[in-house]
PDB file of C-alpha atoms in Angstrom:
ATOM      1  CA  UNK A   1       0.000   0.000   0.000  1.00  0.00           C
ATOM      2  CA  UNK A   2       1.182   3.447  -0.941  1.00  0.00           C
ATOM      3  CA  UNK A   3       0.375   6.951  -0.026  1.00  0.00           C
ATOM      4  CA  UNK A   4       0.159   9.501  -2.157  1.00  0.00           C
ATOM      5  CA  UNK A   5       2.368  12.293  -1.893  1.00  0.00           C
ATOM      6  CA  UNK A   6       0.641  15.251  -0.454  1.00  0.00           C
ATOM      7  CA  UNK A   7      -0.327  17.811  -3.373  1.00  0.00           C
ATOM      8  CA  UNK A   8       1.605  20.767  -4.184  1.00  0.00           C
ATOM      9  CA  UNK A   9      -0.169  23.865  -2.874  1.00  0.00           C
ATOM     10  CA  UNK A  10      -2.310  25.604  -5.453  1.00  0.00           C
ATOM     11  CA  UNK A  11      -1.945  29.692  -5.735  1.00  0.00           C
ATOM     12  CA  UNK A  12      -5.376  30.018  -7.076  1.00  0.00           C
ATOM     13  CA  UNK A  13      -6.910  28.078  -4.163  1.00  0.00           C
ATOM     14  CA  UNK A  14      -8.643  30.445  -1.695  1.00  0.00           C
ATOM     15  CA  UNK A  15      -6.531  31.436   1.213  1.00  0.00           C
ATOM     16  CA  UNK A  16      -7.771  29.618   5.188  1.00  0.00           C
ATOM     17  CA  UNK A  17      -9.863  32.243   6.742  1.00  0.00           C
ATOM     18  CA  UNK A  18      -8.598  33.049  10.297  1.00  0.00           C
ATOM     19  CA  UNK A  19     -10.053  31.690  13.297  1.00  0.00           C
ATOM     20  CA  UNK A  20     -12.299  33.433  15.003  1.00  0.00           C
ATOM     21  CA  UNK A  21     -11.932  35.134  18.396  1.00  0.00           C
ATOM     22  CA  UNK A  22     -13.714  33.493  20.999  1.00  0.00           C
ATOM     23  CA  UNK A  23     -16.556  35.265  22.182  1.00  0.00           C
ATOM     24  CA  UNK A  24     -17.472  37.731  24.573  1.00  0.00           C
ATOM     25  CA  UNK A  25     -18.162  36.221  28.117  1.00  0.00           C
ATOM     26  CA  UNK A  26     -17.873  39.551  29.993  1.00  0.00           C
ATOM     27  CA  UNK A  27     -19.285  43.469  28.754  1.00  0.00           C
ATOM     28  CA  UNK A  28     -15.505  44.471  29.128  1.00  0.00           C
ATOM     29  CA  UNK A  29     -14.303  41.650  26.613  1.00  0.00           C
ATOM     30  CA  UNK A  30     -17.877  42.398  24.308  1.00  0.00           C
ATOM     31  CA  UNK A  31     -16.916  46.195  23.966  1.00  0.00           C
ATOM     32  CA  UNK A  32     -13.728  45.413  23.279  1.00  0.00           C
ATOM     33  CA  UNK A  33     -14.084  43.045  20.280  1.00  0.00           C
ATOM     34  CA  UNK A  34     -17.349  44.457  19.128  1.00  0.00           C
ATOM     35  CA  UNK A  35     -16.384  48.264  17.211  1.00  0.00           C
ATOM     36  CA  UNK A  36     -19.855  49.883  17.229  1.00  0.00           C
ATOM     37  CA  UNK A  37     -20.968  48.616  21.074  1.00  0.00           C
ATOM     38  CA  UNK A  38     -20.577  51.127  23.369  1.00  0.00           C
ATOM     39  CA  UNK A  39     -18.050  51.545  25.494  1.00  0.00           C
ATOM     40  CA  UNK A  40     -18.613  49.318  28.735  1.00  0.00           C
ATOM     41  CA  UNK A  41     -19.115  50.866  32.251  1.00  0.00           C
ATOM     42  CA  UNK A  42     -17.256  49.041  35.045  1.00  0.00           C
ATOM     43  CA  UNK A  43     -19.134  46.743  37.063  1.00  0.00           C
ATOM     44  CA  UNK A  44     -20.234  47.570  40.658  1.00  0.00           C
ATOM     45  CA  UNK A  45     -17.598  46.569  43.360  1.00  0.00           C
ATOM     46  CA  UNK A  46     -19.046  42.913  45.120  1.00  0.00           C
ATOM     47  CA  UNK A  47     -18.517  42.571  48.475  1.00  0.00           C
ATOM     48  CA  UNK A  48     -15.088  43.627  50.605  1.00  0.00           C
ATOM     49  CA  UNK A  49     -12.931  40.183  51.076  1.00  0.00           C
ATOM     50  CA  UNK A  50     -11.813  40.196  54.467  1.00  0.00           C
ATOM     51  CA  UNK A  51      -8.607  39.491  53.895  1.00  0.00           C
ATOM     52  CA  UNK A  52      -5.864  38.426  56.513  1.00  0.00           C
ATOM     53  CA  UNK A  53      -3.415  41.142  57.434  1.00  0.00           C
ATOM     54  CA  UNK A  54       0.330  40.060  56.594  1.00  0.00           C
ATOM     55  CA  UNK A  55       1.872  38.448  59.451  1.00  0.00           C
ATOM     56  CA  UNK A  56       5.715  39.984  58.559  1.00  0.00           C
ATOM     57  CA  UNK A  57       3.945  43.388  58.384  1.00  0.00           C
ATOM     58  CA  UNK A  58       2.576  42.950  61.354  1.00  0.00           C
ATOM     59  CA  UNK A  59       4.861  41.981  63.204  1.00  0.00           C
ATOM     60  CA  UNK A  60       6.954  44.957  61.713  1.00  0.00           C
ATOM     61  CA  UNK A  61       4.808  46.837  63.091  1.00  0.00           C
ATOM     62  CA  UNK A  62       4.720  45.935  66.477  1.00  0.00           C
ATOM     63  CA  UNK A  63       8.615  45.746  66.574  1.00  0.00           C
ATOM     64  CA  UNK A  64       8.403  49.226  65.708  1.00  0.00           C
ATOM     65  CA  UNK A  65       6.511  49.947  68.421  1.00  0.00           C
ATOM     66  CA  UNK A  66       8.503  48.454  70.483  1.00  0.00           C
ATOM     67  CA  UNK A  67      11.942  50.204  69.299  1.00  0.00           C
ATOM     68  CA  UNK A  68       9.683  53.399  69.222  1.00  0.00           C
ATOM     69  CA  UNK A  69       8.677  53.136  73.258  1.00  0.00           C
ATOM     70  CA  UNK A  70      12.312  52.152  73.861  1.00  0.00           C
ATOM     71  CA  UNK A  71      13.802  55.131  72.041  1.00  0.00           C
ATOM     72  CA  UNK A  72      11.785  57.468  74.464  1.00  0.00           C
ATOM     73  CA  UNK A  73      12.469  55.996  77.151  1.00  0.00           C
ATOM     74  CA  UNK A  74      15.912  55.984  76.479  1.00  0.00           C
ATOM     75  CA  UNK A  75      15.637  60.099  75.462  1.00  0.00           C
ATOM     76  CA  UNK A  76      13.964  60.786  78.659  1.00  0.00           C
ATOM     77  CA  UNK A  77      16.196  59.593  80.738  1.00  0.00           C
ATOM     78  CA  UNK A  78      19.445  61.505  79.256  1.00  0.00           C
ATOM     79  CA  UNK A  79      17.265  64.578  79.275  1.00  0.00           C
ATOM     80  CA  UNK A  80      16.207  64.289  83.037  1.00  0.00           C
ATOM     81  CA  UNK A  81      19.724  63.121  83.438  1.00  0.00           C
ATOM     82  CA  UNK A  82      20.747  66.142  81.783  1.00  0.00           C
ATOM     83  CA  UNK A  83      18.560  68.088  83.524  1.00  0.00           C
ATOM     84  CA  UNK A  84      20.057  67.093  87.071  1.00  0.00           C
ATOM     85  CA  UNK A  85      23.009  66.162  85.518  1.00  0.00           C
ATOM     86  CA  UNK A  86      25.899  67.623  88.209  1.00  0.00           C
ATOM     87  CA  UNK A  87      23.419  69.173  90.456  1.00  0.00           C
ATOM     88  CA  UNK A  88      22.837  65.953  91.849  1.00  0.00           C
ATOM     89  CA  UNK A  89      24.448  66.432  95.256  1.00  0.00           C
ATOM     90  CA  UNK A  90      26.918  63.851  96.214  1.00  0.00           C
ATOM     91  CA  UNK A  91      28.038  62.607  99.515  1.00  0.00           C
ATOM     92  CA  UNK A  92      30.217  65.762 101.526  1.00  0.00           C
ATOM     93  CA  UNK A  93      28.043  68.483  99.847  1.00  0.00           C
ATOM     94  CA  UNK A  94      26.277  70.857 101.906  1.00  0.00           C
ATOM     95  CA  UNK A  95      22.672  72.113 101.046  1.00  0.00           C
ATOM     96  CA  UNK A  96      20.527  75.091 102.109  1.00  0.00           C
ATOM     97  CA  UNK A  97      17.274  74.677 104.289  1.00  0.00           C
ATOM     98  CA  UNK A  98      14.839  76.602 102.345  1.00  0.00           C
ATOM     99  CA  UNK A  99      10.931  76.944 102.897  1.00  0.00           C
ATOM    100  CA  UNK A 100      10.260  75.981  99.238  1.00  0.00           C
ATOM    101  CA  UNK A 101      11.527  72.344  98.710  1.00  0.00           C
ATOM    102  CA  UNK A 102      11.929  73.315  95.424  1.00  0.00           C
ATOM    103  CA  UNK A 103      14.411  76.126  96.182  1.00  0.00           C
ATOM    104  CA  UNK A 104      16.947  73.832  98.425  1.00  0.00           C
ATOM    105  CA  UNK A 105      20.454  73.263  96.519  1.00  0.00           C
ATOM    106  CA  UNK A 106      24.042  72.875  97.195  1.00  0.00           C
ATOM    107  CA  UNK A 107      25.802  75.398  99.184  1.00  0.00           C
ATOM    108  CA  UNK A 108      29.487  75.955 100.021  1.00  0.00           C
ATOM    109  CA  UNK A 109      29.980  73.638 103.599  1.00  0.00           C
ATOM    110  CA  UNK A 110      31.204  77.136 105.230  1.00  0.00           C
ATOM    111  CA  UNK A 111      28.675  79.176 104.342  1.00  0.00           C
ATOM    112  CA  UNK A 112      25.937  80.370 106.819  1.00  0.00           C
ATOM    113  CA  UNK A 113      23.056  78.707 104.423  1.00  0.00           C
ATOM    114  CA  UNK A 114      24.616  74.988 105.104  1.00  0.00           C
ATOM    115  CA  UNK A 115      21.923  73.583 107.001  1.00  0.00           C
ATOM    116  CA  UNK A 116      22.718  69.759 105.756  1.00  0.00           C
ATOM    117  CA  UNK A 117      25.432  67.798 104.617  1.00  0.00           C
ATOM    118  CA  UNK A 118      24.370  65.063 102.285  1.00  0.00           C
ATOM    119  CA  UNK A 119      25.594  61.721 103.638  1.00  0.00           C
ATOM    120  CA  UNK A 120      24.843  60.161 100.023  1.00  0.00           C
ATOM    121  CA  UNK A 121      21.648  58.734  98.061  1.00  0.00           C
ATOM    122  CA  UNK A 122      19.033  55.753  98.189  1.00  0.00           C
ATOM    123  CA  UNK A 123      18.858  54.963  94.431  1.00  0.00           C
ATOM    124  CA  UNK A 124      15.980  55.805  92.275  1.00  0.00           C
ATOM    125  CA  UNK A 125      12.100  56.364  93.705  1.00  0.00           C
ATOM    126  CA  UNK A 126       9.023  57.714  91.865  1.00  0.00           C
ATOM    127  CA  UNK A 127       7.867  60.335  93.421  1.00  0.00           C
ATOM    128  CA  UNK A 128       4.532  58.234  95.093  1.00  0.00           C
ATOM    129  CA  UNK A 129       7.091  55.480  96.523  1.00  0.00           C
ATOM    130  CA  UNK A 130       9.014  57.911  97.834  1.00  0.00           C
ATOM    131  CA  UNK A 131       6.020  59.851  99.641  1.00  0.00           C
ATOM    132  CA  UNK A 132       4.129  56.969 100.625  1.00  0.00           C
ATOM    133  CA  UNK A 133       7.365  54.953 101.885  1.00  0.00           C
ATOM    134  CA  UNK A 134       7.887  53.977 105.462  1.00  0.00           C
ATOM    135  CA  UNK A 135      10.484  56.303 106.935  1.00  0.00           C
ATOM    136  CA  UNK A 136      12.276  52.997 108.463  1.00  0.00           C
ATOM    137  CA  UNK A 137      12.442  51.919 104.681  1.00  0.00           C
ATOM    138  CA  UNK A 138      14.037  55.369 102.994  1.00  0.00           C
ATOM    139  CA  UNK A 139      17.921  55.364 103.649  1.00  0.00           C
ATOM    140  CA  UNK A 140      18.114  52.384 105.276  1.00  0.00           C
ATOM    141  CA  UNK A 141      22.821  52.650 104.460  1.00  0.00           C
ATOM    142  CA  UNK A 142      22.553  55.329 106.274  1.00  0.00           C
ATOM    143  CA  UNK A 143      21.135  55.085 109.868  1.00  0.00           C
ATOM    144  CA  UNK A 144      22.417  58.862 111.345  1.00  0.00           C
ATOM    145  CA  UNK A 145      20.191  60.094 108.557  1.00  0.00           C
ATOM    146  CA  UNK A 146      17.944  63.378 109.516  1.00  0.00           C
ATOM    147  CA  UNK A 147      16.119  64.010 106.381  1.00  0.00           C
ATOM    148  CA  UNK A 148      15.207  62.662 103.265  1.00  0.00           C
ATOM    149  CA  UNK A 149      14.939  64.609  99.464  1.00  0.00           C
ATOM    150  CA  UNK A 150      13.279  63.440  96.620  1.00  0.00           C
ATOM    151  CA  UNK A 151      14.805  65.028  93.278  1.00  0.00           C
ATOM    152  CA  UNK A 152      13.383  64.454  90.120  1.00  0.00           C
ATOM    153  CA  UNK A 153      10.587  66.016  87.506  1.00  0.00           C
ATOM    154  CA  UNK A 154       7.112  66.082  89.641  1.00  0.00           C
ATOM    155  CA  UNK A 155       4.299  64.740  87.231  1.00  0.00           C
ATOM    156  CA  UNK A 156       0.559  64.952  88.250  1.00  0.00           C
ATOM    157  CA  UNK A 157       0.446  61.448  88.593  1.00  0.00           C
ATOM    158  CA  UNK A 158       3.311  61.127  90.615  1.00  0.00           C
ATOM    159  CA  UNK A 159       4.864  58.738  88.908  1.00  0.00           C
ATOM    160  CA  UNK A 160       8.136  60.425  87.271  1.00  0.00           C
ATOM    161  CA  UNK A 161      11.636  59.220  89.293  1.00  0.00           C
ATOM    162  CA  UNK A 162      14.044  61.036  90.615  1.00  0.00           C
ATOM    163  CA  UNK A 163      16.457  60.242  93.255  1.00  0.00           C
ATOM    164  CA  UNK A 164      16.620  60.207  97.465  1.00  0.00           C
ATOM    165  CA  UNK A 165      19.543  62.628  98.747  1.00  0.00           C
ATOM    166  CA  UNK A 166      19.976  61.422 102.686  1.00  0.00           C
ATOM    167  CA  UNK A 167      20.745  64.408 104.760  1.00  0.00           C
ATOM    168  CA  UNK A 168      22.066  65.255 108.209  1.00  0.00           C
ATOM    169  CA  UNK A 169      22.535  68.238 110.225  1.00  0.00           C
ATOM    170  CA  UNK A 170      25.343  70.418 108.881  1.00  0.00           C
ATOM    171  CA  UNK A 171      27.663  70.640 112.022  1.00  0.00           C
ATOM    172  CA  UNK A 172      31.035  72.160 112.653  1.00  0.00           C
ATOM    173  CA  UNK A 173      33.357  69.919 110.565  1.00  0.00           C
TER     174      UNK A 173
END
């Protein structure tokens, strides 16, 4: 059995029309194969997936937060530091005995406004510990302590820190 040998292509045959594009299944896709339709409006928006927020963003998020609180803290504390900086007095300084709490500060030893000699500090209070402390717990290193000052940036809360200067009576040295 033999096959015949396909036949040579003839140049007066008709050419193969071109397929056809499939048709429209959406008013977008029929307005844009059909010339003379109108353009098509857009459809109305269904309704809102709820969709499942990014757990990497997220948690991006919160580490900012995090870094954010942090960073605050951290800039408070050099600027109350700042502000107190070297007029924290230290152990051996002498301080004046003003009405105004607010008014006491260091004062040459020799001078007639030495009324106490700091005999050193008790760390770092809030302001409501410090107030609402048992006197047998404030300055508990140093037991010929007289008086007790809390240093640091009042809030209305009462929560901001400062630091507990233990005083005695200035005497003749």
């Amino acid at each position: 059995m033999s096959q015949d040998p396909p036949a040579p292509p003839n140049d007066a045959a008709e050419p193969e029309p071109e397929p056809e594009a499939p048709a429209a299944t959406t008013p977008d896709a029929a307005a844009a194969t059909t010339p003379d339709a109108p353009a098509a409006t857009p459809e109305a928006p269904g309704p809102a997936v709820a969709t499942q927020p990014d757990r990497s963003r997220r948690l991006a998020i919160v580490v900012a937060a995090v870094a954010g609180v942090v960073i605050l803290a951290v800039i408070g504390a050099v600027a109350v530091a700042n502000q107190l900086g070297d007029d924290l007095p230290e152990a051996g300084d002498c301080m004046s005995n003003d009405a105004d709490p607010t008014e006491i500060r260091v004062v040459d030893c020799g001078s007639e406004d030495a009324a106490w000699t700091v005999i050193g500090q008790d760390g770092t209070w809030t302001e409501r510990e410090f107030d609402e402390a048992d006197r047998n717990r404030i300055c508990q290193a140093f037991p010929k302590w007289d008086n007790a000052l809390w240093l640091g940036e009042e809030t209305d809360d009462r929560s901001g820190e400062g630091t507990v200067v233990c005083l005695t009576v200035a005497g003749p040295e």
